[in-house]
Amino acid sequence: IMKILITGPDGTPYSNGCFIFDVYFPNEYPTTLPSINLETTGNHTVRFNPNLYNDGKVCLSILNTWHGRPEEKWNATSTFLQVVVLNDYYFFSIIEDEISQYYESIDLSGNNHVTR
């Protein structure tokens, strides 16, 4: 297992955030794709964007967790760097309208009470 820490870039809703991912490489890697899980989920209560679920699921074509064109799917010539770059791209570059639509569609009423 490998742990990856990605920090949110300035000028995005994720700025200064630290996001931890666990990566598991099976014995058959690179023939078999690695599995990736988002660990920064607020104890499974936060879904940061449409590609990152609150249960830790990471949806990317290259991980076969999202539909996509055949050339976007994992194959033996794929590299882990491609996964990290795509994850970073989809994580941080969702346009503002999509983020607004997503947050308008979820129930945040449980976040109205803050305990110190």
PDB file of C-alpha atoms in Angstrom:
ATOM      1  CA  ILE A   1       0.000   0.000   0.000  1.00  0.00           C
ATOM      2  CA  MET A   2       1.168   3.492  -0.830  1.00  0.00           C
ATOM      3  CA  LYS A   3      -0.177   6.700   0.674  1.00  0.00           C
ATOM      4  CA  ILE A   4      -0.416   9.805  -1.486  1.00  0.00           C
ATOM      5  CA  LEU A   5      -0.974  13.332  -0.229  1.00  0.00           C
ATOM      6  CA  ILE A   6      -2.335  15.883  -2.699  1.00  0.00           C
ATOM      7  CA  THR A   7      -2.713  19.479  -1.575  1.00  0.00           C
ATOM      8  CA  GLY A   8      -5.318  21.767  -3.066  1.00  0.00           C
ATOM      9  CA  PRO A   9      -3.985  24.509  -5.318  1.00  0.00           C
ATOM     10  CA  ASP A  10      -4.463  28.207  -4.599  1.00  0.00           C
ATOM     11  CA  GLY A  11      -7.488  29.804  -6.203  1.00  0.00           C
ATOM     12  CA  THR A  12      -9.658  26.683  -5.956  1.00  0.00           C
ATOM     13  CA  PRO A  13     -12.254  25.579  -3.387  1.00  0.00           C
ATOM     14  CA  TYR A  14      -9.658  22.996  -2.292  1.00  0.00           C
ATOM     15  CA  SER A  15      -6.927  25.575  -1.532  1.00  0.00           C
ATOM     16  CA  ASN A  16      -4.657  24.507   1.348  1.00  0.00           C
ATOM     17  CA  GLY A  17      -6.612  21.284   1.815  1.00  0.00           C
ATOM     18  CA  CYS A  18      -4.715  18.031   2.297  1.00  0.00           C
ATOM     19  CA  PHE A  19      -6.254  14.969   0.650  1.00  0.00           C
ATOM     20  CA  ILE A  20      -4.934  11.493   1.420  1.00  0.00           C
ATOM     21  CA  PHE A  21      -5.312   8.550  -0.948  1.00  0.00           C
ATOM     22  CA  ASP A  22      -4.420   4.896  -0.319  1.00  0.00           C
ATOM     23  CA  VAL A  23      -3.154   2.970  -3.329  1.00  0.00           C
ATOM     24  CA  TYR A  24      -2.909  -0.809  -3.534  1.00  0.00           C
ATOM     25  CA  PHE A  25      -0.790  -2.434  -6.235  1.00  0.00           C
ATOM     26  CA  PRO A  26      -1.783  -6.059  -6.899  1.00  0.00           C
ATOM     27  CA  ASN A  27       0.899  -8.670  -7.651  1.00  0.00           C
ATOM     28  CA  GLU A  28      -0.217  -8.611 -11.294  1.00  0.00           C
ATOM     29  CA  TYR A  29       0.511  -4.881 -11.689  1.00  0.00           C
ATOM     30  CA  PRO A  30       0.834  -3.386 -14.329  1.00  0.00           C
ATOM     31  CA  THR A  31      -1.318  -5.960 -16.126  1.00  0.00           C
ATOM     32  CA  THR A  32      -3.930  -5.430 -13.419  1.00  0.00           C
ATOM     33  CA  LEU A  33      -4.744  -1.889 -12.395  1.00  0.00           C
ATOM     34  CA  PRO A  34      -4.111  -0.500  -8.918  1.00  0.00           C
ATOM     35  CA  SER A  35      -7.009   0.346  -6.643  1.00  0.00           C
ATOM     36  CA  ILE A  36      -7.264   3.796  -5.097  1.00  0.00           C
ATOM     37  CA  ASN A  37      -9.300   4.949  -2.139  1.00  0.00           C
ATOM     38  CA  LEU A  38      -9.778   8.504  -0.861  1.00  0.00           C
ATOM     39  CA  GLU A  39      -9.168   8.506   2.891  1.00  0.00           C
ATOM     40  CA  THR A  40     -10.014  12.183   3.483  1.00  0.00           C
ATOM     41  CA  THR A  41     -13.794  11.890   3.693  1.00  0.00           C
ATOM     42  CA  GLY A  42     -14.659  13.353   7.094  1.00  0.00           C
ATOM     43  CA  ASN A  43     -15.425   9.872   8.455  1.00  0.00           C
ATOM     44  CA  HIS A  44     -17.422   9.044   5.304  1.00  0.00           C
ATOM     45  CA  THR A  45     -19.553  12.199   5.519  1.00  0.00           C
ATOM     46  CA  VAL A  46     -17.973  14.452   2.860  1.00  0.00           C
ATOM     47  CA  ARG A  47     -18.101  14.109  -0.901  1.00  0.00           C
ATOM     48  CA  PHE A  48     -15.722  16.704  -2.330  1.00  0.00           C
ATOM     49  CA  ASN A  49     -16.862  16.519  -5.939  1.00  0.00           C
ATOM     50  CA  PRO A  50     -18.675  14.212  -8.384  1.00  0.00           C
ATOM     51  CA  ASN A  51     -15.558  12.040  -8.928  1.00  0.00           C
ATOM     52  CA  LEU A  52     -14.766  11.484  -5.236  1.00  0.00           C
ATOM     53  CA  TYR A  53     -17.392   9.708  -3.143  1.00  0.00           C
ATOM     54  CA  ASN A  54     -17.824   9.914   0.618  1.00  0.00           C
ATOM     55  CA  ASP A  55     -17.158   6.159   0.850  1.00  0.00           C
ATOM     56  CA  GLY A  56     -13.698   6.757  -0.661  1.00  0.00           C
ATOM     57  CA  LYS A  57     -14.476   5.647  -4.198  1.00  0.00           C
ATOM     58  CA  VAL A  58     -12.452   7.454  -6.871  1.00  0.00           C
ATOM     59  CA  CYS A  59     -14.213   7.556 -10.251  1.00  0.00           C
ATOM     60  CA  LEU A  60     -11.815   7.653 -13.200  1.00  0.00           C
ATOM     61  CA  SER A  61     -11.990   5.944 -16.577  1.00  0.00           C
ATOM     62  CA  ILE A  62      -8.418   4.691 -16.215  1.00  0.00           C
ATOM     63  CA  LEU A  63      -9.411   2.900 -12.980  1.00  0.00           C
ATOM     64  CA  ASN A  64     -12.449   1.342 -14.678  1.00  0.00           C
ATOM     65  CA  THR A  65     -14.643   3.000 -12.056  1.00  0.00           C
ATOM     66  CA  TRP A  66     -16.168   5.382 -14.592  1.00  0.00           C
ATOM     67  CA  HIS A  67     -17.336   4.862 -18.156  1.00  0.00           C
ATOM     68  CA  GLY A  68     -15.101   6.255 -20.826  1.00  0.00           C
ATOM     69  CA  ARG A  69     -13.683   5.676 -24.255  1.00  0.00           C
ATOM     70  CA  PRO A  70     -11.675   2.458 -24.755  1.00  0.00           C
ATOM     71  CA  GLU A  71      -8.412   4.391 -25.025  1.00  0.00           C
ATOM     72  CA  GLU A  72      -9.042   5.876 -21.556  1.00  0.00           C
ATOM     73  CA  LYS A  73      -9.230   2.474 -19.860  1.00  0.00           C
ATOM     74  CA  TRP A  74      -6.372   0.782 -18.020  1.00  0.00           C
ATOM     75  CA  ASN A  75      -4.037  -1.446 -20.013  1.00  0.00           C
ATOM     76  CA  ALA A  76      -0.619  -2.994 -19.411  1.00  0.00           C
ATOM     77  CA  THR A  77       1.141   0.087 -20.817  1.00  0.00           C
ATOM     78  CA  SER A  78      -0.672   2.443 -18.431  1.00  0.00           C
ATOM     79  CA  THR A  79       1.340   3.970 -15.616  1.00  0.00           C
ATOM     80  CA  PHE A  80       0.526   4.985 -12.104  1.00  0.00           C
ATOM     81  CA  LEU A  81       1.624   8.519 -12.967  1.00  0.00           C
ATOM     82  CA  GLN A  82      -1.287   8.696 -15.439  1.00  0.00           C
ATOM     83  CA  VAL A  83      -3.666   7.845 -12.596  1.00  0.00           C
ATOM     84  CA  VAL A  84      -2.235  10.523 -10.306  1.00  0.00           C
ATOM     85  CA  VAL A  85      -2.275  13.184 -13.023  1.00  0.00           C
ATOM     86  CA  LEU A  86      -5.859  12.344 -14.038  1.00  0.00           C
ATOM     87  CA  ASN A  87      -6.964  12.241 -10.422  1.00  0.00           C
ATOM     88  CA  ASP A  88      -5.395  15.646  -9.830  1.00  0.00           C
ATOM     89  CA  TYR A  89      -6.989  17.030 -13.012  1.00  0.00           C
ATOM     90  CA  TYR A  90     -10.518  15.823 -12.251  1.00  0.00           C
ATOM     91  CA  PHE A  91     -10.220  16.634  -8.575  1.00  0.00           C
ATOM     92  CA  PHE A  92      -9.153  20.253  -8.943  1.00  0.00           C
ATOM     93  CA  SER A  93     -10.393  21.422 -12.340  1.00  0.00           C
ATOM     94  CA  ILE A  94     -14.135  20.897 -12.182  1.00  0.00           C
ATOM     95  CA  ILE A  95     -15.624  24.142 -13.373  1.00  0.00           C
ATOM     96  CA  GLU A  96     -17.402  26.417 -10.928  1.00  0.00           C
ATOM     97  CA  ASP A  97     -20.877  25.780 -12.395  1.00  0.00           C
ATOM     98  CA  GLU A  98     -20.517  22.042 -11.853  1.00  0.00           C
ATOM     99  CA  ILE A  99     -19.370  22.584  -8.266  1.00  0.00           C
ATOM    100  CA  SER A 100     -22.286  24.943  -7.595  1.00  0.00           C
ATOM    101  CA  GLN A 101     -24.797  22.500  -9.092  1.00  0.00           C
ATOM    102  CA  TYR A 102     -23.332  19.651  -7.070  1.00  0.00           C
ATOM    103  CA  TYR A 103     -23.470  21.497  -3.737  1.00  0.00           C
ATOM    104  CA  GLU A 104     -26.984  22.765  -4.439  1.00  0.00           C
ATOM    105  CA  SER A 105     -28.065  19.143  -4.893  1.00  0.00           C
ATOM    106  CA  ILE A 106     -26.782  17.774  -1.560  1.00  0.00           C
ATOM    107  CA  ASP A 107     -28.219  18.156   1.913  1.00  0.00           C
ATOM    108  CA  LEU A 108     -25.860  20.141   4.123  1.00  0.00           C
ATOM    109  CA  SER A 109     -28.362  20.688   6.939  1.00  0.00           C
ATOM    110  CA  GLY A 110     -26.318  18.473   9.266  1.00  0.00           C
ATOM    111  CA  ASN A 111     -23.493  20.996   9.010  1.00  0.00           C
ATOM    112  CA  ASN A 112     -25.478  23.803  10.640  1.00  0.00           C
ATOM    113  CA  HIS A 113     -24.255  22.978  14.130  1.00  0.00           C
ATOM    114  CA  VAL A 114     -20.587  23.293  14.968  1.00  0.00           C
ATOM    115  CA  THR A 115     -19.223  21.917  18.227  1.00  0.00           C
ATOM    116  CA  ARG A 116     -15.956  23.195  19.647  1.00  0.00           C
TER     117      ARG A 116
END
